[in-house]
PDB file of N, CA and C in Angstrom:
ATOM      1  N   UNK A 184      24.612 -22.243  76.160  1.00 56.00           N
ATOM      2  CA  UNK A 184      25.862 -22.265  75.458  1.00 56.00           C
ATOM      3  C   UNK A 184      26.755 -21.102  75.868  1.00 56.00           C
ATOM      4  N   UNK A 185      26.080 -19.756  75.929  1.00 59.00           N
ATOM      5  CA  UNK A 185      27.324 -18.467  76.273  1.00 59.00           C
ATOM      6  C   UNK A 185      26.272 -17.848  76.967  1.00 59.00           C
ATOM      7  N   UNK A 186      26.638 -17.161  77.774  1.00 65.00           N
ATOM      8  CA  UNK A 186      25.872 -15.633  78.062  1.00 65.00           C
ATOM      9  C   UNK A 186      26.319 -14.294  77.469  1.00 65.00           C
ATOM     10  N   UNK A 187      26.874 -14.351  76.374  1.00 66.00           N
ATOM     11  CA  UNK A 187      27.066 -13.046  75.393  1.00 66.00           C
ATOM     12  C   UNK A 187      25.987 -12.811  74.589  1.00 66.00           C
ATOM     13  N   UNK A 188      26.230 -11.537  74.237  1.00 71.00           N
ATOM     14  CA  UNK A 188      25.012 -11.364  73.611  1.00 71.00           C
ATOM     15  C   UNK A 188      25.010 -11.639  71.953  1.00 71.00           C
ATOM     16  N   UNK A 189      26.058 -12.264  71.452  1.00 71.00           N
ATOM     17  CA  UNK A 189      26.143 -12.895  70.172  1.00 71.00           C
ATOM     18  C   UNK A 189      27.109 -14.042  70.151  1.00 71.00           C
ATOM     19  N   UNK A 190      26.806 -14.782  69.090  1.00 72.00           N
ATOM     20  CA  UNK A 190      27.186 -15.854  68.670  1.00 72.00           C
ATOM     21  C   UNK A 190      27.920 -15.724  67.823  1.00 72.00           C
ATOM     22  N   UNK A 191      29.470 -15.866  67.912  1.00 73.00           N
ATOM     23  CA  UNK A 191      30.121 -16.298  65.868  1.00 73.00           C
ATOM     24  C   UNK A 191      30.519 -17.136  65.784  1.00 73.00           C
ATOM     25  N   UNK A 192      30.149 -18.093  64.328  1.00 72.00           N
ATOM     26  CA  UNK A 192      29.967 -19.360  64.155  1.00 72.00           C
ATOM     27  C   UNK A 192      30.700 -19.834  62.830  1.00 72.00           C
ATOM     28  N   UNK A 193      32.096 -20.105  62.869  1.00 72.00           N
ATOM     29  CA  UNK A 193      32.837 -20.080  61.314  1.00 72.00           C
ATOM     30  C   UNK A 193      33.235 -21.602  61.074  1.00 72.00           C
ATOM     31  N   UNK A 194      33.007 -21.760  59.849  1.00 70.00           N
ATOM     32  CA  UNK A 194      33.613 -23.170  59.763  1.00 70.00           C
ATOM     33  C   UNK A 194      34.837 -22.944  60.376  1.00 70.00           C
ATOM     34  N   UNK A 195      35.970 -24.227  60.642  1.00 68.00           N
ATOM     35  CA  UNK A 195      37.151 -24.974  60.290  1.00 68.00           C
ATOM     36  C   UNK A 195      37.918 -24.119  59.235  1.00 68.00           C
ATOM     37  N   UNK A 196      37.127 -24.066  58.056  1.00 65.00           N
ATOM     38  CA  UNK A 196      38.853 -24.036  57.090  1.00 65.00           C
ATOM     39  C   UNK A 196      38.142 -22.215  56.533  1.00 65.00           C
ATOM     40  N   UNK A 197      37.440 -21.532  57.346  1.00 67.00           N
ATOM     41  CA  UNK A 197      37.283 -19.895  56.964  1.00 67.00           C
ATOM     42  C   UNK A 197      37.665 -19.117  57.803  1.00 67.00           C
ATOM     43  N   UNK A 198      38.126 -18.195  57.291  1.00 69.00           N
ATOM     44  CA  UNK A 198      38.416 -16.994  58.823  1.00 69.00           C
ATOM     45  C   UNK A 198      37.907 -15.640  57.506  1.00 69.00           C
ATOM     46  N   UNK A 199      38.045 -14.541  58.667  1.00 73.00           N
ATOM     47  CA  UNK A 199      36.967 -12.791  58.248  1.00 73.00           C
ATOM     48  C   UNK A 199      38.259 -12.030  57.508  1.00 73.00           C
ATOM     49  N   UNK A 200      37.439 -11.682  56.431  1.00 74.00           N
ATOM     50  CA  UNK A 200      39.363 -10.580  55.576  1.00 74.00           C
ATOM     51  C   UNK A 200      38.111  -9.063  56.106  1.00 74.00           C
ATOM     52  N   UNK A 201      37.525  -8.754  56.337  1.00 75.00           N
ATOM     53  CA  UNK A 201      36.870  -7.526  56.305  1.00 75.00           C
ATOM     54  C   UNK A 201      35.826  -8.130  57.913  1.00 75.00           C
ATOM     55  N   UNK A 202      36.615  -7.170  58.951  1.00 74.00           N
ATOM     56  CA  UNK A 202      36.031  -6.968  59.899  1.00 74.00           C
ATOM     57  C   UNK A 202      34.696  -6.471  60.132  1.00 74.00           C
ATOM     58  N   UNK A 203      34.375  -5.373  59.345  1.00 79.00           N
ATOM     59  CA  UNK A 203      33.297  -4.512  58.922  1.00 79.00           C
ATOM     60  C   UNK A 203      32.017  -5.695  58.225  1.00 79.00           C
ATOM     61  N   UNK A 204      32.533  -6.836  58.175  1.00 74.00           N
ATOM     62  CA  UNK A 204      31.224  -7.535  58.289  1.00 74.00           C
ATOM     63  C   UNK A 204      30.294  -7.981  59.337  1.00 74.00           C
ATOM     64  N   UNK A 205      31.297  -8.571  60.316  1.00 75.00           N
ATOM     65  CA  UNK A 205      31.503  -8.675  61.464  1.00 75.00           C
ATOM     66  C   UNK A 205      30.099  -7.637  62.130  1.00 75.00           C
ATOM     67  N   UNK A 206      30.000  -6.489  61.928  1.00 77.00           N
ATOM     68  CA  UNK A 206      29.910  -5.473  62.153  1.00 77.00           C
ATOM     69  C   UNK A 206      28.405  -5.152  61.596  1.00 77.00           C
ATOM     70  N   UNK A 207      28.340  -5.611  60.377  1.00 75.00           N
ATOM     71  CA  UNK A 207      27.148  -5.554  59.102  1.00 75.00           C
ATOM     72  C   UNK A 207      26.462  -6.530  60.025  1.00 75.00           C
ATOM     73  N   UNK A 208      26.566  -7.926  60.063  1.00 72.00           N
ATOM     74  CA  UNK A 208      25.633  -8.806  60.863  1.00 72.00           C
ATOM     75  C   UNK A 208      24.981  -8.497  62.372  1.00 72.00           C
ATOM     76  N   UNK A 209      25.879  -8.023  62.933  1.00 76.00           N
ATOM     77  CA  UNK A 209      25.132  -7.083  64.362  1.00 76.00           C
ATOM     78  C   UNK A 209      24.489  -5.898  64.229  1.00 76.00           C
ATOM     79  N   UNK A 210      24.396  -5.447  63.346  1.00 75.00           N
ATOM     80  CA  UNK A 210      23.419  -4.356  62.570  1.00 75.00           C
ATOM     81  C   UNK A 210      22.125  -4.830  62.590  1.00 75.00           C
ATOM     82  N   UNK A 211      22.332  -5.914  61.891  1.00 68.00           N
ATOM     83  CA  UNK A 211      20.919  -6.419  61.783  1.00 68.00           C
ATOM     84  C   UNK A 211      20.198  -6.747  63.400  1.00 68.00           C
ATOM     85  N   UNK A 212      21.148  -7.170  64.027  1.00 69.00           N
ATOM     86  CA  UNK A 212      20.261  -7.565  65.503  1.00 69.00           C
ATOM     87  C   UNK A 212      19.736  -6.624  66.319  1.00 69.00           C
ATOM     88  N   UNK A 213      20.642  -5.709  66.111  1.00 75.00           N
ATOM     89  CA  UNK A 213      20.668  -4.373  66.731  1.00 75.00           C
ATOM     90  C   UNK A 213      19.568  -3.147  66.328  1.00 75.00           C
ATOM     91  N   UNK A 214      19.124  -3.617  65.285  1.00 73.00           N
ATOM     92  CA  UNK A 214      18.132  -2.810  64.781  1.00 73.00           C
ATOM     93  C   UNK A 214      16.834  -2.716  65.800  1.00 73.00           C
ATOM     94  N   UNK A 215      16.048  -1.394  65.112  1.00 75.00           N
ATOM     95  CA  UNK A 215      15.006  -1.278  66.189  1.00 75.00           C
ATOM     96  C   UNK A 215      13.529  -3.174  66.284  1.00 75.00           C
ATOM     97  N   UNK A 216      13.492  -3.705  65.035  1.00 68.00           N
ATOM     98  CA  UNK A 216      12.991  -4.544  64.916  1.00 68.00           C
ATOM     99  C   UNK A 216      14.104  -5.806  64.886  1.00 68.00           C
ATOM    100  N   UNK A 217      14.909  -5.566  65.375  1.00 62.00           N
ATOM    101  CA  UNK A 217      16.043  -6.686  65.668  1.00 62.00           C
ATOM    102  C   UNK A 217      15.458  -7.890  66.582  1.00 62.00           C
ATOM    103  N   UNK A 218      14.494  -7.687  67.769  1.00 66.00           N
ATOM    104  CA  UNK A 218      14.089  -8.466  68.453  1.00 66.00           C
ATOM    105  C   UNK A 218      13.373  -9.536  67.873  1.00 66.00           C
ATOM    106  N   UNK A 219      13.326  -9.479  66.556  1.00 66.00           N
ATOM    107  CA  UNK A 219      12.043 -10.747  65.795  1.00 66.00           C
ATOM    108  C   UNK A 219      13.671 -11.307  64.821  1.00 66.00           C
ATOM    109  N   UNK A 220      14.659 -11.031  65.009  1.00 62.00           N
ATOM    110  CA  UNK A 220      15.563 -11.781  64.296  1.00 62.00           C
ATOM    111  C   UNK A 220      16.450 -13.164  64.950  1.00 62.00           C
ATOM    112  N   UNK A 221      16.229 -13.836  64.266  1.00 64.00           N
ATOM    113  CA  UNK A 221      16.939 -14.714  65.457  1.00 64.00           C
ATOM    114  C   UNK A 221      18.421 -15.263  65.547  1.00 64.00           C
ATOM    115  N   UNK A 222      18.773 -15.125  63.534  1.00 63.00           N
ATOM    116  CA  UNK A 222      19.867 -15.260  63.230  1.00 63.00           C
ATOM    117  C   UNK A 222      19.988 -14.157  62.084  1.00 63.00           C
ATOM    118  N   UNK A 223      21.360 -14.455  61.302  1.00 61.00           N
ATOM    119  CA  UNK A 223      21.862 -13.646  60.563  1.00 61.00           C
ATOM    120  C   UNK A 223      23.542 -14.563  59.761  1.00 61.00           C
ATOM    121  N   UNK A 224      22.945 -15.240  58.872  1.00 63.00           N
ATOM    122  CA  UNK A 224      23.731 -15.512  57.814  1.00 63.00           C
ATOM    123  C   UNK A 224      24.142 -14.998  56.302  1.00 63.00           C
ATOM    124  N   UNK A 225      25.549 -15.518  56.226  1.00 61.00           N
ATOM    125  CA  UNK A 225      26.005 -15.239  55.139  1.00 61.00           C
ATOM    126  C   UNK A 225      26.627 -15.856  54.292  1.00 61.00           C
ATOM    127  N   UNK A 226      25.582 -16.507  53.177  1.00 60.00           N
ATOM    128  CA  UNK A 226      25.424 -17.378  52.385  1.00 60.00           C
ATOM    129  C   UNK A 226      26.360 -17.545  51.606  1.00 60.00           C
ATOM    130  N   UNK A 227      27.572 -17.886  50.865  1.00 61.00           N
ATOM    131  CA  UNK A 227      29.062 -18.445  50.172  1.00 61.00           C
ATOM    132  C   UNK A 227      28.170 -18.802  48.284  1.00 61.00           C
ATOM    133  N   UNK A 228      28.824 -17.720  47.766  1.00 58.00           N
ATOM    134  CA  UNK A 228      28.490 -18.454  46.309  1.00 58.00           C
ATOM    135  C   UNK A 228      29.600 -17.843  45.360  1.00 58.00           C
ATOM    136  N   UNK A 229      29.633 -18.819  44.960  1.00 58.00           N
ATOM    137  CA  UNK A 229      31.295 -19.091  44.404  1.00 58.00           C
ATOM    138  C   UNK A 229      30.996 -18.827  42.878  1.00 58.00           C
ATOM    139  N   UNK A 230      31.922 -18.186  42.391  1.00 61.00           N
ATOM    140  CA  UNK A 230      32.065 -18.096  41.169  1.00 61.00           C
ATOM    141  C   UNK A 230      33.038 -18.385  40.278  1.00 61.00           C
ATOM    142  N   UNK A 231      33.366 -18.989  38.756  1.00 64.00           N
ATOM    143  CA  UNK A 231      34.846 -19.544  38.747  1.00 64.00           C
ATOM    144  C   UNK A 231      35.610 -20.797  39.215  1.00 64.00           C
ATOM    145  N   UNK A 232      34.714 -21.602  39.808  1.00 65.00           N
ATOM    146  CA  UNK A 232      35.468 -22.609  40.878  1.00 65.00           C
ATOM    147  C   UNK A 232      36.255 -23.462  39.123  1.00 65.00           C
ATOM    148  N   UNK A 233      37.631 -23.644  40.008  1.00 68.00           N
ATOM    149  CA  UNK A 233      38.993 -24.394  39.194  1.00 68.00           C
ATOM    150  C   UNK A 233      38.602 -25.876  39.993  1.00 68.00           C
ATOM    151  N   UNK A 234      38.206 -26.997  39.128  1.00 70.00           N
ATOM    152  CA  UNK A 234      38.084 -28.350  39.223  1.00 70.00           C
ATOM    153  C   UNK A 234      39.486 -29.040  40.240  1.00 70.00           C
ATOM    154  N   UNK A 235      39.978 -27.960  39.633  1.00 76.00           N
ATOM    155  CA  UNK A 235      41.666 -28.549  39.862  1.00 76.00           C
ATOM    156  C   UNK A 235      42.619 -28.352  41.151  1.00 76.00           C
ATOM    157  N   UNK A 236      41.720 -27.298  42.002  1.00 67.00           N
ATOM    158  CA  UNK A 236      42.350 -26.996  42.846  1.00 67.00           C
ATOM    159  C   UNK A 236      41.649 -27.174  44.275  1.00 67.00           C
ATOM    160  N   UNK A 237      42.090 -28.101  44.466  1.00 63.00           N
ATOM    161  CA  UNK A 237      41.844 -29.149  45.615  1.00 63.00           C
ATOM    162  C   UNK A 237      41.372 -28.214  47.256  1.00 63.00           C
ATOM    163  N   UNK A 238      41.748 -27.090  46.955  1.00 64.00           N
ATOM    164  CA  UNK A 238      41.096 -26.432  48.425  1.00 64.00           C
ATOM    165  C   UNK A 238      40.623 -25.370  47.969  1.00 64.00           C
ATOM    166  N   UNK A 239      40.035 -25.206  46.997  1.00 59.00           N
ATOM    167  CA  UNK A 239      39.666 -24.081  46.887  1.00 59.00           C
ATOM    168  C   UNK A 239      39.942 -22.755  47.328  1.00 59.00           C
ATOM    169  N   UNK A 240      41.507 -22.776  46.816  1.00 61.00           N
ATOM    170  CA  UNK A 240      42.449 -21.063  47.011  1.00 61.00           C
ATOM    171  C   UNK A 240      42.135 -20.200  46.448  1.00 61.00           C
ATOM    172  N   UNK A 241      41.604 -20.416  45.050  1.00 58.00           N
ATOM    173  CA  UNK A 241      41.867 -19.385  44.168  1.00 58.00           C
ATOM    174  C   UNK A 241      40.773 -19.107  44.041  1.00 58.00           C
ATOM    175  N   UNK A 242      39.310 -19.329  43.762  1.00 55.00           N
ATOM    176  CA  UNK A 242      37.962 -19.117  43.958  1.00 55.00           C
ATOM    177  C   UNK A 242      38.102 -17.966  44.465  1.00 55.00           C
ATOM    178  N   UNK A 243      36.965 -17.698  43.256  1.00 53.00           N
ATOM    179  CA  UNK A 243      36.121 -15.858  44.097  1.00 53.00           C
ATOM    180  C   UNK A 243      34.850 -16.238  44.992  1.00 53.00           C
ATOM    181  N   UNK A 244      34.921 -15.693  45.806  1.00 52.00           N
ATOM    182  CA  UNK A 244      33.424 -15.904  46.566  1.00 52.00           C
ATOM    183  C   UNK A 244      33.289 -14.463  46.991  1.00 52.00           C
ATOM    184  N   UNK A 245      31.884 -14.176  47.055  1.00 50.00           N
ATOM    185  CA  UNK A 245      30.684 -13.852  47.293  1.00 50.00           C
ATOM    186  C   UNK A 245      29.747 -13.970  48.298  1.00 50.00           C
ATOM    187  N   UNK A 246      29.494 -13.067  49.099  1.00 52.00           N
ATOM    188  CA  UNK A 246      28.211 -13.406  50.117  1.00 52.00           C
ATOM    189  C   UNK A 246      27.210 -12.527  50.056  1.00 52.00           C
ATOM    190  N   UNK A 247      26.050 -13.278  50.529  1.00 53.00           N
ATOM    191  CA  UNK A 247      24.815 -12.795  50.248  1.00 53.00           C
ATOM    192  C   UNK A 247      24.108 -12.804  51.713  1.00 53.00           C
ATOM    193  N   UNK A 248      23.147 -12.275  52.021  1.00 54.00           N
ATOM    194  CA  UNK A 248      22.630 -12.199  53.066  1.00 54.00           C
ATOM    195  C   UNK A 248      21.290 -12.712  53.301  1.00 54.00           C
ATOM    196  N   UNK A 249      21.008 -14.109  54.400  1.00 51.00           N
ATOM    197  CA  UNK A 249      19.582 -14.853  54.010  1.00 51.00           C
ATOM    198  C   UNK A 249      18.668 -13.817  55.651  1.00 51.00           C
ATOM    199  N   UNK A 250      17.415 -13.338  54.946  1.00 52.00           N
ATOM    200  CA  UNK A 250      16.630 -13.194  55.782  1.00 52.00           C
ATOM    201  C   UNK A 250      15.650 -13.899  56.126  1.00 52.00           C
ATOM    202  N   UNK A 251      15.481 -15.618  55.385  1.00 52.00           N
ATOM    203  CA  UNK A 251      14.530 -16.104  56.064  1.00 52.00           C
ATOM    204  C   UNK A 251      13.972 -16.714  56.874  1.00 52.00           C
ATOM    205  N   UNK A 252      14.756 -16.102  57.913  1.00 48.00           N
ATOM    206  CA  UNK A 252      14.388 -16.338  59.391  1.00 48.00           C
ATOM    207  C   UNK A 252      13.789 -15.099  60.722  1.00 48.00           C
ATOM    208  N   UNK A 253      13.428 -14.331  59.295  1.00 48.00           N
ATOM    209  CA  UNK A 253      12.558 -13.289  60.198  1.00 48.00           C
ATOM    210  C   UNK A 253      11.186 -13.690  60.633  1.00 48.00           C
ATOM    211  N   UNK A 254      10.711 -13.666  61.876  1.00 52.00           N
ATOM    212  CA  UNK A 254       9.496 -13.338  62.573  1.00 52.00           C
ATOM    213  C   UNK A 254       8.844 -15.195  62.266  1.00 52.00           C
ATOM    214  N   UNK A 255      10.543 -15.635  62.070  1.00 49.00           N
ATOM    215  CA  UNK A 255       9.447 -17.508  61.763  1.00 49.00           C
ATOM    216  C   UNK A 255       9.546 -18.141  60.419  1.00 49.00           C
ATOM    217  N   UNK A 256       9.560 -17.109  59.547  1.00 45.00           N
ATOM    218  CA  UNK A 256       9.124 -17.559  58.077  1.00 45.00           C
ATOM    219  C   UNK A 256      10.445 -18.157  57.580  1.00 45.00           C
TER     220      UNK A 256
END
């Protein structure tokens, strides 16, 4: 697919307000045990969601960070 040494992978309808995440996720690869990681997501949980508003503008979200894809598990 690339020969870079990372992947960024955003839906369609998201883009980054804080670069410095950007930044947080290559942390993780980069670490001294980085070599047993294979990915690095950041999980969307919404709080507040308005029934009413058809694209979800106004929603607070939240991300969380999944590690279970270390070493396999």
């Amino acid at each position: 697919m690339s020969n870079g040494p990372f992947i960024l992978n955003l839906d369609c309808d998201h883009y980054v307000h804080n670069l410095a995440a950007l930044r947080e996720g290559m942390c993780f690869m980069l670490d001294r045990s980085g070599d047993r990681i294979c990915f690095v997501q950041f999980l969307q949980r919404f709080e507040g969601i308005d029934p009413n508003d058809r694209y979800a503008n106004h929603n607070l979200v939240f991300f969380d960070v999944s590690m279970h894809a270390m070493d396999g598990l």
